[in-house]
DNA sequence: GAGACTTTAGC
DNA sequence: CTAAAGTCT
């Protein structure tokens, strides 16, 4: 290792502070980031995530310069980048783990070219760290969590320091290196060079969000489901791209605990995120297939189109879809409500809903998204029991009592009394300007779903 | 507002 | 035996 030319491949860890990648000791290192053509080609040119990532890459480049390094940015197919770097004498690459199908297939191809070292930078635990006595994986969260807690040590929250490795010599370091047909094309360092549009959104700094956790943590468990309140951490997008280290969050929790705050509820949610990545790692079939229960889905295109255009006539559902499309985010409780509605009331296959979320969510994470949809549809491992069907009206009444969330995202409903927006009878029997009547009736849809479960 | 509904891993 | 992001009566 000592004499090798080493690539540090940033992907889900777009930061300098507390980076396992930068703690790697090597003779000379080349930090890189790849705008993957295989992924980008399927996205719309104004995709908010690409804009977000580009802005993080600009920040990362500057942060790396401050410690004597540079970031080389590629716009290419991943394999083409490593063929090129191999031709320049690079022999090994370090990168954070990624367990979704696309990432696994991509990494396998990279491994055929160079030595790939995987780093567990994104999760608290290693995938084989929390296992049953017979060394198999847990399929129920409660016992997984119980063991995970007892295994948790200070080491899990360790802060990694920069190894002071020296930068490898590389030309045109300030350009974007596009590779097309084995040819390098040098382009200016701008989002237009990867054929995407700049967005005017200003993203909140992850450290600011983390510092705000102190004000939220005490009431987190009690308030996090109230969809109009800013009671959640909003850190999911930072965990997705590694603009904050999971260990930095753990250290913050340790600090808050010392100050006397009850932090376990939030910690448990972080472990849930770990657990979902762990399940996808141990049971890759979950990517696409129903695991436990099977549902006789019917793909009704009218239902689907009503759903994705926020025209189901159920206010909480349409408000959620509206939030997703306009902001790239959706409150977690609303994600559960709309996913349940999609699978159970509309009898649409969860995979279609998962893909729809994937298209818009800023914090899109394959493991969290797939496993959450599998939970909602009652088809996954440790999923919601199939007979438990969310009543969207009860849910909105409970978690958006004054309909503030609904009215924020569907402003044309602002003059309707909140209680009517949670009232199925009212919505069925009254005309609302510019708004359709509900496309399904709750009781009918629930019954239809139960009849569609293959036992 | 307490109890029924209902499944099953894991200890 | 316990636990699991709920609903309905």
Short mmCIF file of C-alpha atoms (C1' of nucleotides) in Angstrom, two decimals:
data_model
loop_
_atom_site.label_atom_id
_atom_site.label_comp_id
_atom_site.label_asym_id
_atom_site.label_seq_id
_atom_site.Cartn_x
_atom_site.Cartn_y
_atom_site.Cartn_z
CA UNK A 1 0.00 0.00 0.00
CA UNK A 2 2.75 2.39 0.92
CA UNK A 3 4.11 2.74 -2.60
CA UNK A 4 0.87 2.74 -4.48
CA UNK A 5 -0.91 5.58 -6.18
CA UNK A 6 -4.26 5.73 -4.43
CA UNK A 7 -7.61 7.10 -5.51
CA UNK A 8 -9.97 8.50 -2.85
CA UNK A 9 -13.40 8.23 -4.45
CA UNK A 10 -15.91 10.58 -2.84
CA UNK A 11 -19.52 9.53 -3.34
CA UNK A 12 -21.70 9.39 -0.23
CA UNK A 13 -19.25 11.29 1.96
CA UNK A 14 -19.01 14.78 0.50
CA UNK A 15 -17.11 16.46 3.31
CA UNK A 16 -13.62 16.82 4.74
CA UNK A 17 -14.35 16.74 8.45
CA UNK A 18 -14.53 13.33 10.12
CA UNK A 19 -13.89 11.45 6.89
CA UNK A 20 -12.73 7.83 6.92
CA UNK A 21 -11.71 8.30 3.31
CA UNK A 22 -9.28 11.10 4.22
CA UNK A 23 -7.94 9.14 7.19
CA UNK A 24 -6.49 6.57 4.79
CA UNK A 25 -2.70 6.63 4.81
CA UNK A 26 -1.13 6.36 1.40
CA UNK A 27 1.99 7.55 -0.39
CA UNK A 28 0.05 9.77 -2.74
CA UNK A 29 -3.67 10.26 -3.11
CA UNK A 30 -6.00 11.56 -5.77
CA UNK A 31 -9.42 12.64 -4.47
CA UNK A 32 -12.05 12.31 -7.18
CA UNK A 33 -15.76 12.72 -7.70
CA UNK A 34 -17.63 11.27 -10.68
CA UNK A 35 -20.79 12.70 -12.14
CA UNK A 36 -22.00 9.35 -13.39
CA UNK A 37 -23.41 9.59 -16.91
CA UNK A 38 -25.35 6.36 -16.40
CA UNK A 39 -27.33 7.98 -13.59
CA UNK A 40 -27.54 11.53 -14.95
CA UNK A 41 -28.90 10.58 -18.36
CA UNK A 42 -32.24 9.50 -16.85
CA UNK A 43 -32.74 12.69 -14.82
CA UNK A 44 -34.46 15.91 -15.78
CA UNK A 45 -32.12 18.81 -16.48
CA UNK A 46 -33.42 20.82 -13.54
CA UNK A 47 -33.07 17.96 -11.03
CA UNK A 48 -32.65 19.53 -7.59
CA UNK A 49 -30.33 16.80 -6.38
CA UNK A 50 -27.79 17.37 -9.12
CA UNK A 51 -27.82 21.06 -8.24
CA UNK A 52 -27.39 20.17 -4.57
CA UNK A 53 -24.54 17.77 -5.28
CA UNK A 54 -22.81 20.26 -7.56
CA UNK A 55 -22.89 22.89 -4.85
CA UNK A 56 -21.50 20.40 -2.33
CA UNK A 57 -18.75 19.45 -4.79
CA UNK A 58 -17.77 23.12 -5.12
CA UNK A 59 -17.56 23.34 -1.32
CA UNK A 60 -15.67 20.07 -1.07
CA UNK A 61 -13.13 21.22 -3.64
CA UNK A 62 -12.40 24.34 -1.60
CA UNK A 63 -12.26 22.40 1.68
CA UNK A 64 -9.79 19.94 0.20
CA UNK A 65 -7.58 22.79 -1.05
CA UNK A 66 -7.33 24.03 2.52
CA UNK A 67 -5.67 20.76 3.55
CA UNK A 68 -3.37 20.66 0.56
CA UNK A 69 -5.45 18.39 -1.64
CA UNK A 70 -7.55 18.88 -4.76
CA UNK A 71 -10.69 17.27 -6.09
CA UNK A 72 -10.66 16.00 -9.64
CA UNK A 73 -14.18 15.98 -11.05
CA UNK A 74 -15.20 13.65 -13.84
CA UNK A 75 -18.30 13.60 -15.99
CA UNK A 76 -18.24 10.08 -17.37
CA UNK A 77 -19.26 6.47 -17.13
CA UNK A 78 -17.67 5.14 -13.95
CA UNK A 79 -15.74 2.35 -15.69
CA UNK A 80 -14.23 4.80 -18.18
CA UNK A 81 -12.83 6.86 -15.33
CA UNK A 82 -11.06 3.90 -13.78
CA UNK A 83 -9.75 2.61 -17.10
CA UNK A 84 -8.23 6.05 -17.58
CA UNK A 85 -6.81 6.33 -14.06
CA UNK A 86 -5.39 2.82 -14.27
CA UNK A 87 -3.57 3.86 -17.44
CA UNK A 88 -1.98 6.66 -15.38
CA UNK A 89 -0.63 4.18 -12.82
CA UNK A 90 -3.32 4.24 -10.11
CA UNK A 91 -3.69 0.82 -8.54
CA UNK A 92 -6.19 1.06 -5.73
CA UNK A 93 -9.29 2.99 -4.78
CA UNK A 94 -11.00 3.66 -1.47
CA UNK A 95 -14.70 4.46 -1.29
CA UNK A 96 -17.62 4.39 1.12
CA UNK A 97 -20.02 1.45 1.00
CA UNK A 98 -23.24 1.44 -0.96
CA UNK A 99 -25.55 -1.57 -0.85
CA UNK A 100 -28.12 -0.89 -3.53
CA UNK A 101 -28.17 -2.98 -6.72
CA UNK A 102 -26.84 -0.32 -9.03
CA UNK A 103 -23.98 0.55 -6.70
CA UNK A 104 -23.04 -3.10 -6.14
CA UNK A 105 -22.93 -3.81 -9.88
CA UNK A 106 -20.92 -0.63 -10.49
CA UNK A 107 -18.41 -1.49 -7.75
CA UNK A 108 -17.99 -5.00 -9.11
CA UNK A 109 -16.93 -3.56 -12.47
CA UNK A 110 -14.48 -1.22 -10.75
CA UNK A 111 -13.02 -4.16 -8.82
CA UNK A 112 -12.20 -5.90 -12.08
CA UNK A 113 -9.87 -3.00 -12.87
CA UNK A 114 -8.36 -1.96 -9.54
CA UNK A 115 -8.30 -2.95 -5.89
CA UNK A 116 -11.40 -1.47 -4.27
CA UNK A 117 -11.42 -0.94 -0.51
CA UNK A 118 -14.84 -0.36 1.00
CA UNK A 119 -15.22 1.92 3.98
CA UNK A 120 -18.19 1.92 6.32
CA UNK A 121 -18.49 5.67 6.53
CA UNK A 122 -22.26 5.97 6.16
CA UNK A 123 -23.65 3.77 8.90
CA UNK A 124 -23.20 3.24 12.61
CA UNK A 125 -22.69 -0.51 12.38
CA UNK A 126 -21.02 -2.86 9.94
CA UNK A 127 -23.54 -5.08 8.14
CA UNK A 128 -22.26 -8.17 9.97
CA UNK A 129 -21.86 -6.54 13.33
CA UNK A 130 -25.39 -7.07 14.66
CA UNK A 131 -26.28 -10.71 14.10
CA UNK A 132 -28.25 -13.46 15.84
CA UNK A 133 -26.46 -16.14 17.86
CA UNK A 134 -26.38 -18.38 14.78
CA UNK A 135 -24.70 -15.53 12.82
CA UNK A 136 -27.73 -14.92 10.61
CA UNK A 137 -29.39 -11.54 10.15
CA UNK A 138 -32.28 -10.25 12.24
CA UNK A 139 -35.57 -9.84 10.44
CA UNK A 140 -37.31 -8.04 13.30
CA UNK A 141 -36.23 -4.59 14.38
CA UNK A 142 -36.84 -4.88 18.13
CA UNK A 143 -34.29 -7.61 18.87
CA UNK A 144 -31.88 -6.07 16.34
CA UNK A 145 -32.12 -2.78 18.17
CA UNK A 146 -31.78 -4.40 21.55
CA UNK A 147 -28.49 -6.03 20.58
CA UNK A 148 -27.30 -2.98 18.62
CA UNK A 149 -27.66 -0.86 21.74
CA UNK A 150 -25.58 -3.24 23.86
CA UNK A 151 -22.88 -3.33 21.16
CA UNK A 152 -22.72 0.46 20.90
CA UNK A 153 -19.42 1.90 22.13
CA UNK A 154 -17.48 5.16 21.92
CA UNK A 155 -15.68 3.71 18.91
CA UNK A 156 -18.87 4.02 16.89
CA UNK A 157 -18.78 7.78 17.36
CA UNK A 158 -15.06 8.13 16.75
CA UNK A 159 -13.90 11.18 14.83
CA UNK A 160 -11.53 10.42 11.97
CA UNK A 161 -8.64 12.78 11.28
CA UNK A 162 -6.90 13.56 8.01
CA UNK A 163 -3.83 11.36 7.47
CA UNK A 164 -1.84 14.16 5.82
CA UNK A 165 -1.36 12.16 2.66
CA UNK A 166 0.19 14.05 -0.23
CA UNK A 167 -1.64 14.95 -3.38
CA UNK A 168 -0.82 12.97 -6.48
CA UNK A 169 0.26 15.06 -9.44
CA UNK A 170 -2.58 15.59 -11.89
CA UNK A 171 -3.09 17.95 -14.78
CA UNK A 172 -5.96 20.37 -15.39
CA UNK A 173 -7.18 19.94 -11.87
CA UNK A 174 -9.59 22.88 -12.09
CA UNK A 175 -11.50 21.51 -15.06
CA UNK A 176 -14.31 19.03 -15.30
CA UNK A 177 -12.95 16.00 -17.10
CA UNK A 178 -15.58 14.58 -19.37
CA UNK A 179 -14.87 11.20 -20.89
CA UNK A 180 -16.65 10.28 -24.09
CA UNK A 181 -15.45 7.50 -26.41
CA UNK A 182 -12.21 7.12 -24.41
CA UNK A 183 -11.41 10.77 -25.04
CA UNK A 184 -10.92 13.38 -22.34
CA UNK A 185 -12.77 16.63 -22.92
CA UNK A 186 -11.84 19.48 -20.56
CA UNK A 187 -14.73 21.68 -19.53
CA UNK A 188 -15.10 24.65 -17.21
CA UNK A 189 -16.03 23.97 -13.60
CA UNK A 190 -19.75 24.71 -13.86
CA UNK A 191 -22.98 22.73 -13.69
CA UNK A 192 -23.65 23.55 -17.35
CA UNK A 193 -20.63 21.39 -18.21
CA UNK A 194 -22.53 18.32 -17.08
CA UNK A 195 -25.62 19.56 -18.93
CA UNK A 196 -27.70 20.45 -15.88
CA UNK A 197 -29.32 23.67 -14.75
CA UNK A 198 -28.41 25.69 -11.72
CA UNK A 199 -31.16 26.13 -9.15
CA UNK A 200 -31.55 29.21 -7.00
CA UNK A 201 -32.29 27.16 -3.87
CA UNK A 202 -30.00 27.98 -0.97
CA UNK A 203 -29.38 24.89 1.10
CA UNK A 204 -29.14 25.11 4.83
CA UNK A 205 -25.78 24.16 6.22
CA UNK A 206 -25.72 20.74 7.84
CA UNK A 207 -23.92 22.07 10.91
CA UNK A 208 -26.65 24.64 11.47
CA UNK A 209 -29.25 21.87 11.29
CA UNK A 210 -27.25 19.76 13.71
CA UNK A 211 -26.93 22.64 16.16
CA UNK A 212 -30.71 23.04 16.07
CA UNK A 213 -31.19 19.46 17.22
CA UNK A 214 -30.69 20.71 20.77
CA UNK A 215 -33.97 22.65 20.57
CA UNK A 216 -35.87 19.74 19.06
CA UNK A 217 -34.55 16.69 20.85
CA UNK A 218 -36.57 17.02 24.06
CA UNK A 219 -39.89 16.91 22.23
CA UNK A 220 -38.72 14.93 19.20
CA UNK A 221 -40.59 11.70 19.92
CA UNK A 222 -43.74 13.51 20.97
CA UNK A 223 -43.82 16.07 18.12
CA UNK A 224 -42.08 14.54 15.11
CA UNK A 225 -45.31 13.27 13.56
CA UNK A 226 -47.08 16.61 13.62
CA UNK A 227 -46.58 17.47 10.01
CA UNK A 228 -46.79 21.25 10.17
CA UNK A 229 -44.25 21.56 12.96
CA UNK A 230 -40.54 21.77 12.26
CA UNK A 231 -39.97 18.99 14.77
CA UNK A 232 -37.76 16.70 12.68
CA UNK A 233 -34.04 17.12 12.15
CA UNK A 234 -34.10 17.46 8.33
CA UNK A 235 -30.72 15.74 8.32
CA UNK A 236 -31.71 12.91 5.98
CA UNK A 237 -30.36 14.68 2.91
CA UNK A 238 -27.04 15.29 4.68
CA UNK A 239 -26.80 11.66 5.68
CA UNK A 240 -27.59 10.68 2.13
CA UNK A 241 -24.71 12.67 0.64
CA UNK A 242 -22.43 12.59 3.66
CA UNK A 243 -22.39 16.36 4.04
CA UNK A 244 -22.48 15.46 7.69
CA UNK A 245 -20.89 12.43 9.29
CA UNK A 246 -23.18 9.96 11.04
CA UNK A 247 -20.58 9.96 13.81
CA UNK A 248 -20.86 13.72 14.19
CA UNK A 249 -24.56 13.23 14.89
CA UNK A 250 -23.77 10.48 17.39
CA UNK A 251 -21.27 12.76 19.15
CA UNK A 252 -23.90 15.50 19.28
CA UNK A 253 -26.31 13.03 20.89
CA UNK A 254 -23.66 12.05 23.46
CA UNK A 255 -23.18 15.75 24.22
CA UNK A 256 -26.92 16.37 24.56
CA UNK A 257 -27.32 13.33 26.76
CA UNK A 258 -24.66 14.72 29.09
CA UNK A 259 -26.69 17.93 29.23
CA UNK A 260 -29.61 15.88 30.47
CA UNK A 261 -31.65 15.48 27.26
CA UNK A 262 -33.45 12.26 26.44
CA UNK A 263 -31.76 11.25 23.19
CA UNK A 264 -32.69 7.62 22.71
CA UNK A 265 -35.74 8.25 20.53
CA UNK A 266 -33.65 10.02 17.96
CA UNK A 267 -30.86 7.46 18.23
CA UNK A 268 -33.40 4.74 17.59
CA UNK A 269 -34.37 6.43 14.32
CA UNK A 270 -30.73 6.50 13.25
CA UNK A 271 -30.51 2.78 14.02
CA UNK A 272 -33.67 2.26 11.95
CA UNK A 273 -31.81 3.81 9.02
CA UNK A 274 -28.95 1.39 9.65
CA UNK A 275 -31.37 -1.50 9.92
CA UNK A 276 -32.91 -0.77 6.53
CA UNK A 277 -29.50 -0.70 4.84
CA UNK A 278 -28.66 -3.91 6.73
CA UNK A 279 -31.80 -5.66 5.49
CA UNK A 280 -31.13 -4.64 1.90
CA UNK A 281 -27.56 -5.91 2.27
CA UNK A 282 -28.61 -9.28 3.69
CA UNK A 283 -31.75 -9.70 1.58
CA UNK A 284 -31.09 -8.07 -1.81
CA UNK A 285 -34.26 -9.67 -3.16
CA UNK A 286 -36.09 -6.88 -1.31
CA UNK A 287 -35.02 -4.47 -4.06
CA UNK A 288 -37.84 -5.60 -6.28
CA UNK A 289 -39.73 -8.54 -4.81
CA UNK A 290 -42.45 -8.93 -2.22
CA UNK A 291 -40.95 -10.83 0.68
CA UNK A 292 -43.65 -11.87 3.09
CA UNK A 293 -47.16 -11.20 1.90
CA UNK A 294 -48.05 -10.99 -1.76
CA UNK A 295 -50.71 -8.63 -2.99
CA UNK A 296 -52.70 -9.04 -6.18
CA UNK A 297 -51.95 -5.56 -7.43
CA UNK A 298 -53.74 -4.03 -10.36
CA UNK A 299 -51.98 -1.25 -12.18
CA UNK A 300 -54.79 1.20 -12.76
CA UNK A 301 -53.33 4.01 -14.84
CA UNK A 302 -56.04 6.53 -13.93
CA UNK A 303 -55.36 5.99 -10.24
CA UNK A 304 -51.65 6.32 -10.82
CA UNK A 305 -52.02 9.56 -12.79
CA UNK A 306 -54.31 11.05 -10.16
CA UNK A 307 -51.76 10.19 -7.50
CA UNK A 308 -48.67 11.62 -9.19
CA UNK A 309 -50.47 14.84 -10.15
CA UNK A 310 -51.89 15.42 -6.65
CA UNK A 311 -55.45 14.89 -7.84
CA UNK A 312 -56.71 12.05 -5.65
CA UNK A 313 -59.21 14.32 -3.91
CA UNK A 314 -57.84 13.29 -0.50
CA UNK A 315 -56.29 16.51 0.83
CA UNK A 316 -53.49 15.06 2.97
CA UNK A 317 -52.37 12.81 0.11
CA UNK A 318 -52.40 15.56 -2.50
CA UNK A 319 -50.66 17.97 -0.14
CA UNK A 320 -47.87 15.44 0.35
CA UNK A 321 -47.40 14.91 -3.38
CA UNK A 322 -47.46 18.65 -3.91
CA UNK A 323 -44.78 19.12 -1.26
CA UNK A 324 -42.67 16.42 -2.88
CA UNK A 325 -42.84 17.83 -6.37
CA UNK A 326 -42.28 21.45 -5.45
CA UNK A 327 -39.67 21.05 -2.71
CA UNK A 328 -38.08 17.62 -3.19
CA UNK A 329 -39.03 16.76 0.35
CA UNK A 330 -41.99 15.22 2.15
CA UNK A 331 -42.63 15.00 5.86
CA UNK A 332 -41.97 11.46 7.07
CA UNK A 333 -45.46 10.94 8.48
CA UNK A 334 -46.96 12.05 5.17
CA UNK A 335 -44.68 9.62 3.31
CA UNK A 336 -46.29 6.84 5.33
CA UNK A 337 -49.79 8.13 4.65
CA UNK A 338 -49.37 8.51 0.90
CA UNK A 339 -47.48 5.22 0.53
CA UNK A 340 -50.18 3.35 2.40
CA UNK A 341 -52.84 5.04 0.27
CA UNK A 342 -50.97 4.17 -2.92
CA UNK A 343 -50.57 0.48 -2.08
CA UNK A 344 -53.73 -0.22 -0.13
CA UNK A 345 -56.42 2.16 -1.32
CA UNK A 346 -55.30 2.33 -4.95
CA UNK A 347 -53.98 -1.23 -5.05
CA UNK A 348 -50.97 -0.05 -7.04
CA UNK A 349 -47.67 -1.97 -6.83
CA UNK A 350 -45.28 -0.41 -4.30
CA UNK A 351 -42.45 -0.53 -6.85
CA UNK A 352 -44.17 2.18 -8.90
CA UNK A 353 -44.52 4.39 -5.86
CA UNK A 354 -40.93 3.76 -4.90
CA UNK A 355 -39.80 4.87 -8.36
CA UNK A 356 -41.94 7.98 -8.15
CA UNK A 357 -40.37 8.95 -4.82
CA UNK A 358 -36.93 8.17 -6.26
CA UNK A 359 -37.50 10.69 -8.99
CA UNK A 360 -38.19 13.59 -6.66
CA UNK A 361 -36.80 13.04 -3.16
CA UNK A 362 -33.74 15.12 -2.35
CA UNK A 363 -32.80 12.65 0.36
CA UNK A 364 -33.51 9.63 -1.84
CA UNK A 365 -31.75 6.64 -0.43
CA UNK A 366 -32.42 3.27 -2.03
CA UNK A 367 -32.40 1.29 1.20
CA UNK A 368 -34.60 3.65 3.20
CA UNK A 369 -37.00 4.21 0.33
CA UNK A 370 -37.38 0.59 -0.75
CA UNK A 371 -37.71 -0.78 2.77
CA UNK A 372 -40.17 1.92 3.78
CA UNK A 373 -42.35 1.17 0.77
CA UNK A 374 -42.12 -2.52 1.59
CA UNK A 375 -43.19 -1.65 5.12
CA UNK A 376 -46.17 0.37 3.91
CA UNK A 377 -47.34 -2.26 1.45
CA UNK A 378 -47.01 -4.98 4.14
CA UNK A 379 -44.91 -7.06 1.75
CA UNK A 380 -41.47 -6.57 3.27
CA UNK A 381 -39.47 -7.99 6.17
CA UNK A 382 -40.78 -6.70 9.51
CA UNK A 383 -43.45 -4.82 7.60
CA UNK A 384 -46.68 -3.35 8.86
CA UNK A 385 -49.32 -6.10 9.30
CA UNK A 386 -51.39 -6.31 6.11
CA UNK A 387 -54.67 -5.78 7.94
CA UNK A 388 -53.46 -2.47 9.29
CA UNK A 389 -54.68 0.08 6.76
CA UNK A 390 -54.08 3.76 7.41
CA UNK A 391 -57.22 5.81 7.30
CA UNK A 392 -55.96 8.98 5.56
CA UNK A 393 -58.68 11.08 7.20
CA UNK A 394 -57.90 9.86 10.74
CA UNK A 395 -54.23 10.44 10.04
CA UNK A 396 -54.64 13.99 8.80
CA UNK A 397 -57.06 14.80 11.61
CA UNK A 398 -54.55 13.55 14.13
CA UNK A 399 -51.32 14.95 12.67
CA UNK A 400 -52.54 18.05 10.80
CA UNK A 401 -55.51 19.05 12.93
CA UNK A 402 -55.74 22.64 11.75
CA UNK A 403 -54.91 21.60 8.17
CA UNK A 404 -52.01 24.02 8.12
CA UNK A 405 -49.86 21.55 6.22
CA UNK A 406 -52.65 20.81 3.73
CA UNK A 407 -53.32 24.49 3.14
CA UNK A 408 -49.65 25.33 2.79
CA UNK A 409 -49.23 22.85 -0.04
CA UNK A 410 -52.72 23.16 -1.53
CA UNK A 411 -53.36 26.90 -1.10
CA UNK A 412 -56.62 26.76 -3.09
CA UNK A 413 -58.14 24.94 -0.09
CA UNK A 414 -57.30 27.76 2.30
CA UNK A 415 -60.91 28.90 2.75
CA UNK A 416 -62.28 25.44 3.57
CA UNK A 417 -62.65 24.72 7.26
CA UNK A 418 -60.01 22.30 8.54
CA UNK A 419 -62.57 19.83 9.85
CA UNK A 420 -64.05 19.42 6.36
CA UNK A 421 -60.64 18.59 4.91
CA UNK A 422 -60.53 15.55 7.20
CA UNK A 423 -64.12 14.60 6.47
CA UNK A 424 -64.74 12.02 3.75
CA UNK A 425 -68.49 12.66 3.64
CA UNK A 426 -68.00 16.36 3.14
CA UNK A 427 -65.47 15.84 0.35
CA UNK A 428 -67.76 13.40 -1.44
CA UNK A 429 -70.89 15.50 -1.18
CA UNK A 430 -69.64 19.02 -1.88
CA UNK A 431 -68.12 20.69 -4.91
CA UNK A 432 -64.77 22.35 -4.29
CA UNK A 433 -63.52 24.68 -6.99
CA UNK A 434 -60.48 23.31 -8.83
CA UNK A 435 -60.41 20.19 -6.70
CA UNK A 436 -61.70 16.70 -7.54
CA UNK A 437 -63.84 14.46 -5.37
CA UNK A 438 -62.00 11.54 -3.74
CA UNK A 439 -61.15 8.87 -6.32
CA UNK A 440 -61.87 6.07 -3.85
CA UNK A 441 -63.96 5.58 -0.77
CA UNK A 442 -62.03 4.49 2.30
CA UNK A 443 -64.18 1.61 3.44
CA UNK A 444 -64.60 0.17 -0.04
CA UNK A 445 -60.84 0.46 -0.76
CA UNK A 446 -59.86 -1.14 2.55
CA UNK A 447 -62.09 -4.10 1.87
CA UNK A 448 -60.81 -4.42 -1.68
CA UNK A 449 -57.23 -4.48 -0.40
CA UNK A 450 -57.95 -7.18 2.18
CA UNK A 451 -59.50 -9.30 -0.55
CA UNK A 452 -56.37 -8.87 -2.65
CA UNK A 453 -53.92 -10.29 -0.13
CA UNK A 454 -52.69 -13.71 -1.13
CA UNK A 455 -52.36 -15.77 2.03
"C1'" DG B 1 -61.73 4.43 25.80
"C1'" DA B 2 -60.50 -0.53 26.38
"C1'" DG B 3 -60.45 -4.51 23.72
"C1'" DA B 4 -60.58 -7.08 19.30
"C1'" DC B 5 -58.37 -7.66 15.08
"C1'" DT B 6 -53.96 -10.64 13.76
"C1'" DT B 7 -48.90 -12.38 12.55
"C1'" DT B 8 -44.60 -14.23 13.87
"C1'" DA B 9 -39.45 -13.74 15.10
"C1'" DG B 10 -36.64 -14.17 18.85
"C1'" DC B 11 -35.31 -15.18 23.47
"C1'" DC C 1 -44.12 -14.42 26.43
"C1'" DT C 2 -43.26 -9.69 24.15
"C1'" DA C 3 -43.55 -6.38 20.64
"C1'" DA C 4 -44.98 -4.01 16.44
"C1'" DA C 5 -45.30 4.05 12.67
"C1'" DG C 6 -53.15 1.52 13.59
"C1'" DT C 7 -58.33 1.15 13.03
"C1'" DC C 8 -62.82 0.22 14.40
"C1'" DT C 9 -66.49 -0.52 17.69
#
